[in-house]
Amino acid sequence: MQKSYTTSIPIGRWSLITLTLFWFMLLILVPVGGLIQKLLASPVGEILHGLGSRTAVNAFLLTAKVTGMTILVNTIMGVLMARVLVKQQFRGKLLIEGFIDLPFAISPVVAGFMIVILFGPYGWLGGWLEGMGIKVVYSLPGITLATIFVTLPFVAKEVIPVYRQFGMKGEEAALVMGASQWQTFWWITLPSIKWGVIYGVTLALARSLGEFGAVLVVSGNIINQTQTATLYIHQQFTDFDYSGAYAASLVIAAVAFTILIAIQTITNRHRET
Amino acid sequence: MSIILENLRKQFGNTLVVNNVSLDIQDGELFVLLGASGSGKSTILRMIAGLLAPDSGSVKIDGVDVTHVDARKRNVGMVFQNYSLFGHLRVFENVEFGLQVRGLPKAQRRNRSKELLEAVGLTGLGHRYPSQLSGGQQQRVAVARALAYNPKVLLMDEPFGALDVKIRGTLRQNLQEIQRRLKVTTILVTHDQEEAFELADRIGVIERGQLIETGPPDVLYHHPKTEIVATFIGGGNILVGREDEAHIRLGEVLLPIPEQAPIHAHGSPVRVLFRPETVVTSREKFANNSGIYPLGQGRVLKRIFNGPVQRMVLEMQALAGVRPLKPAPQYGQPQTQIEVVETTTGLNHGVEINEVLWVGVRDYHILEPSGIKFLVYTDTPAENPPAQALALQLGQVTKGFVTLFSIVTREEELADRQSQIDHIQQVWQDRIPQIAAQVERGTLTDQLLLKIQSGNYDILVLDRQFTGIDNQHEMTPLLQYMLEQTLLPVLTVSKPSARVSHMLICTAAGEPGKSDVQVGGRLAMRTHSKVTVFSVLRPESDQAEKERVGDYLQRACRSLTGLGIDCDTLLGSGQPMEELFNEADKPAYDLIVMGAPLPQAPQRTHWPEVAFRIIRELEKPVLLVPMMVK
Amino acid sequence: MSERWNDLAQRSLMFFYLGLLILLPVAAITVASLQQGLYSLWENITTPQALYALRLTITTAIIMVVLNVVMGTLTAFVLVRYKFPGKNVMNALIDLPFAIPTVVTGIMLVILYGPNSVLGTMLSGWGIEVIFAKPGIILALLFVTYPFVVRAVQPVLQDLGPDMENAARTLGAGRIRIFFKVTLPALFPAILTGAALSFSRAMGEFGSIVVVAGNIPLKSQVAAVYIYGELESNNPQGALGLSVVLLIFSFLVLLGLNFLQRRKWQE
């Protein structure tokens, strides 16, 4: 049995494994290790000082705020979009399903630029909103909007296949048994698509924590006001304040990575049972 | 609680999935809808449940019209094909779900679910998840779940379909017991005939969206009305004989027509069904007073030992004037095959292959008469256009069915056309008892396609003139489309024609083959016409080809002679197009039959081209028979 | 009836959301660039700086895609077919680039290959420049796109199983022939999908590159960085040209991916 696996490629098994591991380490592990090593080499006081500075704390708080709102909006809208795209038949459905991924394909800088054009002071919506006293670009709403844009497809994309597979039949059964739409949704649909939602939210979370390009263009990078964690890291780096940048980098990467790994293990375990 | 379906109809795109189904199910009855997959039975069930809205017609549950009532308010229980159990809920939570949404207090819910799980034999498994149960157990959870809230009716969609053959039997018994005890009106959908027999109070047989027959299992088995039911339920032999002075003539054999048998006109064809277990074989000739009607002698072709019974296929010499319907006759072989099932303890225990035995029947059943079903499209019923005239003439001569069909484009034309066509129907009612008339509004191809799908027609009759059909460019695509879409033979007519008495069947030797001969033969038999089977050899053909084609024609003729048709063969030589045309043009023939191979067929000659030229230039009726090629 | 209203409301909300977040911004940038006039748009794209940035973006993207296709497929193959110590850990870590912010990626590469690092000094001693040059861009792109090909190919390879290869072997095919005639064609659509995703990401990548390659016109400035530079220097008109070009690339890739997806459904 094992043999049929190993002989199916014209080069020896171990040379392939070695090559792959070498590539993986060189490309991924060594740079990560380099960052950790640098951090370990920096004086602890300097790190703590950097992380505890008002600028850093404000940046992290802003990122948390933006991420929270992004996740809230995109979870609700992602599930709603999946529901509409799976259950309803309407004209243009295929088109929407095809182009819902557009934010993944667009450069973050261009995405930010588009939002500036639309919501900037001279934009179609920006002028109107500004008249009402709402400032979008160079402030919190704009940053949130940009983050929502770049993470828009995650939840819908993960939920759609799960919904197709499990949700529909259960919904029909619940309907025949007399359940209302809300009852069906909360008691039957949501538990069935739960893992799809969680996975999508996690990916969106990681991305919104780390988003840089779109936010940079939209925010104006005003220290203590519109500077998110990634912007802060960049700023520190360009200001040659390396230890601060390294520490913040590691914090944010570690958070995102922990979430990703946690979810991976949970979903794996869930799928096995 | 009774369930009444009235003229239920559902169309998906261009396909009529459920076609005017009306059904009356009594309180407490276990009704089984039996049909092949894709016959529309599940669609009917979903319309009763409210998961699908019918295009027209109504559903009444317990006397209340629920056609427009939301599924959740119909109070029906449903067991889905793959159960659709809620995987994230425990078994008892699944069962309680219907009660929970009805707001029943927890304690009562617990009691009810305990009670139901006990009823289905799952006591103590309530705390498991569905994925921890076997398929059979899951099915029982689904039943318990559907019954928990005392639904008015129980609907089951292939509830045993996903299960092992072994446990199906036990679960069937289980289900039947529960159903009898609770007396809940139940509709069960299945494709499994055995299941239907075992469970049903009554069975309804569905084919292509139509409810063909309903009745208790034994009645449907022993006394079916239609050929469809006779062949769908159980194996059997069907021979077509003729009515002869209160008897059925099967060659030399005369069977008395039983009293309750449907009435057949004098000399009309009679379809006789005898189930394999009513066929008797013997090494000795049957005694006169044995109560067995002898059919003749047959040679044993096959013998399959099956434990308690053995199944045999015997081959008999063709009975003159008898057309075997089932088992389907081999092409070019006049012999008739008969299926027999006997107990293995009988006299013929040691039968050998090729042994010749006497064959008789102990019992037989006569199906309702069925003539050829003509569908005529007519634009101007009042003027009696040639197609209409010929169809009426053929309908009368063949004692067949004629449906006059007309299509109008505008609403205001409807009443006028309807009265014209009704008039024709009334005038012909006496001569053709089975005449129907219908007008629809819409576009020609769509409505015609739907109409063809909604009935089991044998031949579509069309005028060549309508919508400028004389122009090849317009007619060819329409005809070809019709032939491809419906596989229904089309008779095109251009001029008022004489009574059909001599048909020319133009056939290509070998593939695609034979359905042209069969359809033509059926028409010839009913019209008592003479038939000439004709084919053309290219000049360059060699001797072997010549012999092959000659042999093919001979075999075709032999099949036809077996039906009592006066038949001869003719083999022309030259360019097929020219020869066919010249032969068809001869005044002797008054109806031409041609095969129309579908586009994917390997085309020896360009048959559609030839056929369309003949339709264009010849003023005789031409019957085009679409042929599927494997 | 209420259900139908409910459906309609949900659908309308979706249309509103997608309209506001996707359709309107795309429309706004399109209108803005048309207002500018096609001629001046063309001029924007054909300045030597913009052209160089575009060419640099495309060449580095292509080099990355080729490397990534080979190594990504190989990684998927090794992960699915072989057992070796650390396999599970490696499988989990494949997604690491999705979790790490792109700026951090850039910083990590600078630490590793920068002028102050051991590796960087060594390489520049051999005349190889990584940071502020093409190799740095390609390395950054390889890092951020590594999971795409692996994660596209892995499930297909898993479903494929060794059955088809074994069947081919019973028919007498040799190992090389089996790999190229049986396994590879079956993986081809998945590889193409991974390649398209990588390419699309590379065309628009910003965060890691701006750190690694900086913003040196006619040397290490890629398209996204060029756009950012124009915006920084308060010249949004100049940024429109390449933005539109990148947007067109995005649409093309998406069309291609949809085509691949639909073909998969049909099978």
mmCIF file of C-alpha atoms in Angstrom, chain B residues 292-395:
data_model
loop_
_atom_site.group_PDB
_atom_site.id
_atom_site.type_symbol
_atom_site.label_atom_id
_atom_site.label_comp_id
_atom_site.label_asym_id
_atom_site.label_seq_id
_atom_site.Cartn_x
_atom_site.Cartn_y
_atom_site.Cartn_z
ATOM 1 C CA ILE B 292 -57.017 -25.124 -18.735
ATOM 2 C CA TYR B 293 -57.118 -23.247 -22.006
ATOM 3 C CA PRO B 294 -54.471 -24.758 -24.256
ATOM 4 C CA LEU B 295 -52.386 -22.324 -26.305
ATOM 5 C CA GLY B 296 -50.272 -24.856 -28.174
ATOM 6 C CA GLN B 297 -46.785 -26.262 -27.911
ATOM 7 C CA GLY B 298 -43.651 -24.422 -26.947
ATOM 8 C CA ARG B 299 -39.961 -25.121 -26.790
ATOM 9 C CA VAL B 300 -38.104 -24.353 -23.547
ATOM 10 C CA LEU B 301 -35.621 -21.543 -24.196
ATOM 11 C CA LYS B 302 -34.531 -20.726 -20.665
ATOM 12 C CA ARG B 303 -35.016 -22.214 -17.266
ATOM 13 C CA ILE B 304 -33.985 -20.399 -14.119
ATOM 14 C CA PHE B 305 -34.157 -22.266 -10.841
ATOM 15 C CA ASN B 306 -35.097 -19.968 -8.035
ATOM 16 C CA GLY B 307 -35.631 -22.150 -4.982
ATOM 17 C CA PRO B 308 -39.362 -22.548 -4.453
ATOM 18 C CA VAL B 309 -40.186 -21.585 -8.022
ATOM 19 C CA GLN B 310 -38.647 -21.939 -11.414
ATOM 20 C CA ARG B 311 -38.940 -19.382 -14.161
ATOM 21 C CA MET B 312 -39.086 -20.551 -17.751
ATOM 22 C CA VAL B 313 -39.241 -18.866 -21.104
ATOM 23 C CA LEU B 314 -40.906 -20.904 -23.822
ATOM 24 C CA GLU B 315 -41.009 -20.165 -27.493
ATOM 25 C CA MET B 316 -44.161 -20.938 -29.433
ATOM 26 C CA GLN B 317 -44.944 -20.773 -33.091
ATOM 27 C CA ALA B 318 -46.639 -17.491 -33.836
ATOM 28 C CA LEU B 319 -50.373 -17.586 -33.413
ATOM 29 C CA ALA B 320 -51.936 -16.252 -36.594
ATOM 30 C CA GLY B 321 -53.132 -12.679 -36.220
ATOM 31 C CA VAL B 322 -51.717 -12.357 -32.739
ATOM 32 C CA ARG B 323 -49.286 -9.603 -31.802
ATOM 33 C CA PRO B 324 -47.229 -10.316 -28.738
ATOM 34 C CA LEU B 325 -46.703 -7.162 -26.665
ATOM 35 C CA LYS B 326 -44.823 -8.682 -23.812
ATOM 36 C CA PRO B 327 -42.291 -10.165 -23.703
ATOM 37 C CA ALA B 328 -41.362 -7.936 -26.628
ATOM 38 C CA PRO B 329 -40.912 -10.001 -29.775
ATOM 39 C CA GLN B 330 -37.497 -10.364 -31.358
ATOM 40 C CA TYR B 331 -37.146 -8.493 -34.593
ATOM 41 C CA GLY B 332 -37.837 -10.620 -37.633
ATOM 42 C CA GLN B 333 -38.881 -13.631 -35.574
ATOM 43 C CA PRO B 334 -42.461 -14.651 -35.872
ATOM 44 C CA GLN B 335 -42.235 -16.835 -32.743
ATOM 45 C CA THR B 336 -43.989 -15.794 -29.580
ATOM 46 C CA GLN B 337 -42.274 -16.062 -26.225
ATOM 47 C CA ILE B 338 -44.174 -16.997 -23.096
ATOM 48 C CA GLU B 339 -42.941 -16.563 -19.536
ATOM 49 C CA VAL B 340 -43.865 -19.188 -17.007
ATOM 50 C CA VAL B 341 -43.416 -19.410 -13.240
ATOM 51 C CA GLU B 342 -44.040 -22.798 -11.655
ATOM 52 C CA THR B 343 -43.399 -24.337 -8.277
ATOM 53 C CA THR B 344 -40.424 -26.633 -8.396
ATOM 54 C CA THR B 345 -42.300 -29.468 -6.783
ATOM 55 C CA GLY B 346 -44.564 -29.728 -9.825
ATOM 56 C CA LEU B 347 -44.605 -32.268 -12.602
ATOM 57 C CA ASN B 348 -42.110 -30.471 -14.768
ATOM 58 C CA HIS B 349 -39.352 -30.571 -12.222
ATOM 59 C CA GLY B 350 -36.795 -31.988 -14.573
ATOM 60 C CA VAL B 351 -37.511 -29.920 -17.629
ATOM 61 C CA GLU B 352 -34.651 -29.611 -20.057
ATOM 62 C CA ILE B 353 -33.710 -26.847 -22.408
ATOM 63 C CA ASN B 354 -35.198 -27.312 -25.901
ATOM 64 C CA GLU B 355 -37.776 -29.765 -24.610
ATOM 65 C CA VAL B 356 -41.184 -29.217 -26.189
ATOM 66 C CA LEU B 357 -44.060 -28.794 -23.768
ATOM 67 C CA TRP B 358 -47.749 -28.130 -24.042
ATOM 68 C CA VAL B 359 -48.655 -24.654 -22.906
ATOM 69 C CA GLY B 360 -51.979 -23.567 -21.511
ATOM 70 C CA VAL B 361 -53.397 -20.893 -19.241
ATOM 71 C CA ARG B 362 -55.451 -21.320 -16.149
ATOM 72 C CA ASP B 363 -56.600 -17.744 -15.943
ATOM 73 C CA TYR B 364 -56.374 -14.567 -17.963
ATOM 74 C CA HIS B 365 -57.409 -10.976 -17.819
ATOM 75 C CA ILE B 366 -58.519 -8.592 -20.525
ATOM 76 C CA LEU B 367 -57.178 -5.035 -20.570
ATOM 77 C CA GLU B 368 -59.293 -2.069 -21.542
ATOM 78 C CA PRO B 369 -59.397 -1.576 -25.285
ATOM 79 C CA SER B 370 -56.812 0.737 -26.715
ATOM 80 C CA GLY B 371 -56.609 1.866 -30.255
ATOM 81 C CA ILE B 372 -53.946 3.985 -31.856
ATOM 82 C CA LYS B 373 -53.960 7.454 -30.318
ATOM 83 C CA PHE B 374 -53.871 10.225 -32.874
ATOM 84 C CA LEU B 375 -53.153 13.819 -31.943
ATOM 85 C CA VAL B 376 -54.243 16.174 -34.708
ATOM 86 C CA TYR B 377 -53.202 19.738 -34.896
ATOM 87 C CA THR B 378 -55.765 21.830 -36.728
ATOM 88 C CA ASP B 379 -55.952 25.572 -37.327
ATOM 89 C CA THR B 380 -59.277 25.600 -39.137
ATOM 90 C CA PRO B 381 -61.478 22.870 -37.720
ATOM 91 C CA ALA B 382 -64.541 24.153 -39.536
ATOM 92 C CA GLU B 383 -62.932 23.660 -42.945
ATOM 93 C CA ASN B 384 -61.919 20.103 -42.162
ATOM 94 C CA PRO B 385 -58.347 20.425 -43.478
ATOM 95 C CA PRO B 386 -56.731 17.304 -44.976
ATOM 96 C CA ALA B 387 -54.858 16.311 -41.777
ATOM 97 C CA GLN B 388 -58.009 16.503 -39.719
ATOM 98 C CA ALA B 389 -59.945 14.557 -42.324
ATOM 99 C CA LEU B 390 -57.355 11.799 -42.536
ATOM 100 C CA ALA B 391 -57.021 11.545 -38.748
ATOM 101 C CA LEU B 392 -60.765 11.236 -38.354
ATOM 102 C CA GLN B 393 -60.877 8.613 -41.069
ATOM 103 C CA LEU B 394 -57.995 6.654 -39.497
ATOM 104 C CA GLY B 395 -59.504 7.042 -36.039
#
